[in-house]
């Protein structure tokens, strides 16, 4: 049976991140993708120039419409934009406790633009984080959620991952892509302990949408029934291939997108 996965996130008209990246990753991983938009953005590979949030009630109506008609096997949450939307999403998902949720706390775009209002961080932590089957922050996001300094080593990464578990997430994958050096380790924290996933750093500037893509691939694997450690390993392998093949695309002049369909399209 083909699984159905819902993304709740913002739109990227350049196609590399947000809802567009989520739907591509869902398709590449063999699940049927659906989308509830939280915000429209004006952006390209150079950066974000404007953000237009969707009214919170309409965000909720999109989510309710899907659940009223379609079996949802997993949910991926990306850009939330502001506190009111975070509240609306939490309220709309609250009746569906059995559905696994991957929460990617999108806060800052690759070019540095803020994608989450400052007053929304605590609401996201209080309302959405306890709903998350898996939280997938990068180092700046993990630090922001904990109101701490950004981790600069593995020990701090592990400590922050465990601290986020105590805030209510059932499992946390802290992504180490911002660490200095040639390695890009991620750590998965769960009640069972810590698991490290090692990876080398791919020498490319085409990394637009990597966080969205990884979280969506994780949601797809979880929807298909994979246990968390296997889902992380599979999703990371998929993303590594998409990043490695990014140079086969010619999209924009800034941070280009990854190649979501590298396994399907000839180079």
Short mmCIF file of C-alpha atoms in Angstrom, two decimals:
data_model
loop_
_atom_site.label_atom_id
_atom_site.label_comp_id
_atom_site.label_asym_id
_atom_site.label_seq_id
_atom_site.Cartn_x
_atom_site.Cartn_y
_atom_site.Cartn_z
CA UNK A 1 0.00 0.00 0.00
CA UNK A 2 1.33 3.43 -0.95
CA UNK A 3 1.55 5.66 2.10
CA UNK A 4 0.20 9.24 2.30
CA UNK A 5 2.31 12.00 3.86
CA UNK A 6 1.21 15.56 4.59
CA UNK A 7 3.62 18.49 4.61
CA UNK A 8 2.68 21.63 6.53
CA UNK A 9 5.14 24.27 5.39
CA UNK A 10 5.85 27.38 3.35
CA UNK A 11 6.18 27.72 -0.41
CA UNK A 12 9.44 28.31 -2.30
CA UNK A 13 8.70 29.55 -5.84
CA UNK A 14 12.21 28.59 -6.97
CA UNK A 15 11.39 24.96 -6.15
CA UNK A 16 14.40 24.08 -4.04
CA UNK A 17 13.01 24.23 -0.51
CA UNK A 18 9.71 24.32 1.37
CA UNK A 19 6.60 22.59 0.09
CA UNK A 20 8.12 22.12 -3.35
CA UNK A 21 11.14 20.25 -1.96
CA UNK A 22 8.90 18.25 0.35
CA UNK A 23 6.69 17.01 -2.48
CA UNK A 24 9.73 16.09 -4.57
CA UNK A 25 11.28 14.16 -1.68
CA UNK A 26 8.00 12.37 -0.95
CA UNK A 27 7.72 11.29 -4.59
CA UNK A 28 11.37 10.21 -4.75
CA UNK A 29 10.90 8.10 -1.61
CA UNK A 30 7.76 6.39 -2.93
CA UNK A 31 4.96 8.00 -0.93
CA UNK A 32 1.99 10.15 -1.97
CA UNK A 33 2.57 13.76 -0.95
CA UNK A 34 0.03 16.34 0.22
CA UNK A 35 0.58 19.95 1.26
CA UNK A 36 -0.97 22.56 3.55
CA UNK A 37 0.64 25.96 3.03
CA UNK A 38 1.58 28.17 5.98
CA UNK A 39 3.25 30.99 4.07
CA UNK A 40 4.11 32.27 0.62
CA UNK A 41 7.66 33.48 0.12
CA UNK A 42 9.35 35.49 -2.58
CA UNK A 43 12.71 33.79 -2.88
CA UNK A 44 15.26 32.30 -5.22
CA UNK A 45 18.70 30.76 -4.85
CA UNK A 46 20.04 34.15 -3.74
CA UNK A 47 17.72 34.47 -0.74
CA UNK A 48 14.30 35.44 0.58
CA UNK A 49 12.99 38.92 -0.25
CA UNK A 50 9.46 38.74 1.21
CA UNK A 51 7.20 36.50 3.31
CA UNK A 52 3.39 36.50 3.23
CA UNK A 53 1.92 34.31 6.03
CA UNK A 54 -1.34 32.47 5.34
CA UNK A 55 -4.13 33.37 7.82
CA UNK A 56 -3.94 30.88 10.73
CA UNK A 57 -7.57 29.78 10.43
CA UNK A 58 -7.06 28.95 6.76
CA UNK A 59 -3.94 26.94 7.61
CA UNK A 60 -6.08 24.95 10.04
CA UNK A 61 -8.84 24.50 7.48
CA UNK A 62 -6.39 22.98 5.00
CA UNK A 63 -5.21 20.46 7.59
CA UNK A 64 -8.74 19.61 8.70
CA UNK A 65 -9.85 19.08 5.09
CA UNK A 66 -7.09 16.53 4.52
CA UNK A 67 -7.78 14.55 7.69
CA UNK A 68 -11.51 14.59 7.01
CA UNK A 69 -11.03 12.69 3.76
CA UNK A 70 -7.57 11.12 3.44
CA UNK A 71 -5.69 8.54 5.52
CA UNK A 72 -2.58 10.37 6.74
CA UNK A 73 0.34 8.05 7.52
CA UNK A 74 2.79 10.76 8.61
CA UNK A 75 3.08 14.54 8.84
CA UNK A 76 6.09 16.74 8.18
CA UNK A 77 6.03 20.26 9.65
CA UNK A 78 8.39 22.86 8.22
CA UNK A 79 8.08 26.65 8.13
CA UNK A 80 5.47 27.90 10.62
CA UNK A 81 6.15 31.66 10.25
CA UNK A 82 4.52 33.01 13.41
CA UNK A 83 2.99 32.18 16.79
CA UNK A 84 -0.63 32.28 15.61
CA UNK A 85 0.07 29.73 12.88
CA UNK A 86 1.94 27.53 15.35
CA UNK A 87 -1.12 27.56 17.62
CA UNK A 88 -3.46 26.80 14.69
CA UNK A 89 -1.33 23.88 13.51
CA UNK A 90 -1.10 22.45 17.02
CA UNK A 91 -4.87 22.70 17.49
CA UNK A 92 -5.56 21.06 14.11
CA UNK A 93 -3.18 18.15 14.78
CA UNK A 94 -4.13 17.57 18.42
CA UNK A 95 -7.03 15.18 17.58
CA UNK A 96 -4.67 12.94 15.57
CA UNK A 97 -2.25 11.76 18.25
CA UNK A 98 -1.50 8.44 16.56
CA UNK A 99 -0.03 9.97 13.39
CA UNK A 100 3.78 10.28 13.44
CA UNK A 101 5.03 13.85 13.06
CA UNK A 102 8.47 15.01 11.90
CA UNK A 103 9.03 18.59 13.05
CA UNK A 104 11.72 20.56 11.22
CA UNK A 105 11.93 23.86 13.17
CA UNK A 106 12.64 26.15 10.22
CA UNK A 107 13.89 29.47 11.57
CA UNK A 108 16.43 31.00 9.20
CA UNK A 109 16.81 30.69 5.42
CA UNK A 110 20.15 29.81 3.80
CA UNK A 111 20.64 33.49 2.94
CA UNK A 112 20.01 34.59 6.53
CA UNK A 113 16.37 35.76 6.31
CA UNK A 114 14.23 35.04 9.39
CA UNK A 115 11.47 32.51 8.64
CA UNK A 116 10.06 32.31 12.18
CA UNK A 117 9.00 35.32 14.23
CA UNK A 118 10.89 35.67 17.51
CA UNK A 119 7.73 35.38 19.60
CA UNK A 120 6.88 32.07 17.92
CA UNK A 121 9.87 30.12 19.24
CA UNK A 122 8.37 29.53 22.68
CA UNK A 123 4.95 28.65 21.21
CA UNK A 124 6.58 26.16 18.86
CA UNK A 125 8.43 24.67 21.83
CA UNK A 126 5.36 24.54 24.08
CA UNK A 127 2.70 23.41 21.57
CA UNK A 128 4.32 21.63 18.62
CA UNK A 129 7.42 20.05 20.11
CA UNK A 130 5.42 17.72 22.41
CA UNK A 131 3.52 16.45 19.35
CA UNK A 132 6.73 15.53 17.52
CA UNK A 133 7.70 11.93 16.94
CA UNK A 134 11.01 13.33 15.67
CA UNK A 135 12.47 16.85 15.91
CA UNK A 136 15.18 17.68 13.33
CA UNK A 137 16.99 20.92 14.28
CA UNK A 138 20.32 22.04 12.90
CA UNK A 139 22.79 23.53 15.38
CA UNK A 140 21.47 27.14 15.30
CA UNK A 141 17.89 25.89 15.63
CA UNK A 142 18.67 23.58 18.54
CA UNK A 143 20.41 26.46 20.31
CA UNK A 144 17.48 28.82 19.68
CA UNK A 145 14.94 26.33 21.02
CA UNK A 146 16.99 25.96 24.20
CA UNK A 147 17.98 29.65 24.45
CA UNK A 148 21.62 28.58 24.49
CA UNK A 149 24.76 29.19 22.44
CA UNK A 150 25.27 27.14 19.29
CA UNK A 151 27.06 23.83 19.78
CA UNK A 152 30.66 23.76 18.57
CA UNK A 153 31.46 20.13 19.35
CA UNK A 154 29.88 16.70 19.62
CA UNK A 155 29.58 16.80 23.39
CA UNK A 156 27.39 19.92 23.28
CA UNK A 157 25.36 18.49 20.39
CA UNK A 158 24.59 15.39 22.44
CA UNK A 159 23.72 17.41 25.55
CA UNK A 160 21.39 19.70 23.60
CA UNK A 161 19.70 16.73 21.91
CA UNK A 162 18.98 15.21 25.32
CA UNK A 163 17.74 18.58 26.62
CA UNK A 164 15.27 18.79 23.73
CA UNK A 165 13.97 15.34 24.65
CA UNK A 166 13.25 16.68 28.13
CA UNK A 167 11.23 19.51 26.55
CA UNK A 168 8.81 16.92 25.18
CA UNK A 169 9.94 15.60 21.78
CA UNK A 170 9.92 11.80 21.63
CA UNK A 171 13.16 11.75 19.62
CA UNK A 172 15.57 14.40 18.33
CA UNK A 173 18.00 14.36 15.41
CA UNK A 174 20.48 17.21 15.85
CA UNK A 175 22.21 17.85 12.54
CA UNK A 176 25.89 18.74 12.67
CA UNK A 177 26.28 20.36 9.27
CA UNK A 178 27.32 23.67 10.87
CA UNK A 179 30.27 22.12 12.74
CA UNK A 180 33.74 23.13 11.60
CA UNK A 181 35.80 20.52 9.79
CA UNK A 182 35.36 17.96 7.04
CA UNK A 183 32.84 15.79 8.86
CA UNK A 184 29.10 16.38 9.24
CA UNK A 185 27.90 14.11 12.07
CA UNK A 186 24.28 13.92 13.23
CA UNK A 187 23.12 12.56 16.59
CA UNK A 188 19.79 10.83 17.22
CA UNK A 189 18.58 11.05 20.81
CA UNK A 190 15.68 8.94 22.05
CA UNK A 191 14.66 7.21 25.29
CA UNK A 192 16.88 4.33 24.12
CA UNK A 193 20.00 6.53 24.13
CA UNK A 194 22.21 8.21 21.53
CA UNK A 195 23.11 7.00 18.03
CA UNK A 196 25.66 8.86 15.90
CA UNK A 197 25.46 8.98 12.11
CA UNK A 198 28.74 9.85 10.44
CA UNK A 199 29.02 11.60 7.09
CA UNK A 200 31.68 13.44 5.14
CA UNK A 201 31.04 16.98 3.96
CA UNK A 202 30.21 17.18 0.23
CA UNK A 203 32.15 20.06 -1.40
CA UNK A 204 29.25 21.95 -3.02
CA UNK A 205 27.41 25.22 -2.56
CA UNK A 206 24.18 23.68 -3.86
CA UNK A 207 22.55 22.91 -0.55
CA UNK A 208 19.29 24.87 -0.84
CA UNK A 209 16.52 22.85 0.79
CA UNK A 210 18.65 20.17 2.43
CA UNK A 211 16.84 20.47 5.77
CA UNK A 212 13.40 20.29 4.16
CA UNK A 213 14.47 17.35 2.03
CA UNK A 214 15.92 15.34 4.92
CA UNK A 215 12.86 15.89 7.13
CA UNK A 216 10.52 14.91 4.29
CA UNK A 217 12.53 11.79 3.49
CA UNK A 218 12.39 10.90 7.19
CA UNK A 219 8.62 11.34 7.25
CA UNK A 220 8.33 9.12 4.18
CA UNK A 221 10.43 6.34 5.72
CA UNK A 222 8.54 6.53 9.02
CA UNK A 223 5.23 6.37 7.12
CA UNK A 224 6.47 3.22 5.40
CA UNK A 225 7.10 1.63 8.79
CA UNK A 226 10.83 2.02 9.33
CA UNK A 227 12.12 2.27 12.89
CA UNK A 228 13.76 5.61 13.63
CA UNK A 229 17.44 4.54 13.35
CA UNK A 230 16.79 2.88 9.98
CA UNK A 231 14.67 5.81 8.80
CA UNK A 232 17.51 8.21 9.64
CA UNK A 233 20.12 6.06 7.89
CA UNK A 234 17.97 5.69 4.75
CA UNK A 235 17.01 9.37 4.62
CA UNK A 236 20.62 10.49 5.10
CA UNK A 237 21.80 8.19 2.31
CA UNK A 238 19.11 9.61 0.03
CA UNK A 239 20.05 13.20 0.87
CA UNK A 240 23.76 12.48 0.34
CA UNK A 241 22.97 11.23 -3.15
CA UNK A 242 20.77 14.27 -3.86
CA UNK A 243 23.52 16.66 -2.74
CA UNK A 244 26.21 14.78 -4.66
CA UNK A 245 24.11 15.06 -7.85
CA UNK A 246 23.23 18.73 -7.33
CA UNK A 247 25.85 19.81 -9.85
CA UNK A 248 23.86 18.12 -12.63
CA UNK A 249 21.21 20.84 -12.24
CA UNK A 250 21.56 24.42 -13.45
CA UNK A 251 19.20 26.43 -11.25
CA UNK A 252 20.04 30.00 -10.23
CA UNK A 253 23.28 31.71 -9.32
CA UNK A 254 23.29 31.29 -5.52
CA UNK A 255 22.71 28.26 -3.31
CA UNK A 256 21.30 25.85 -5.86
CA UNK A 257 18.88 23.02 -5.00
CA UNK A 258 19.72 19.37 -4.51
CA UNK A 259 18.77 16.83 -7.19
CA UNK A 260 15.80 15.05 -5.62
CA UNK A 261 15.35 12.67 -8.56
CA UNK A 262 18.98 11.65 -9.08
CA UNK A 263 17.99 7.97 -9.05
CA UNK A 264 15.39 8.51 -11.81
CA UNK A 265 16.86 11.15 -14.12
CA UNK A 266 19.95 10.52 -16.25
CA UNK A 267 22.78 12.94 -15.55
#
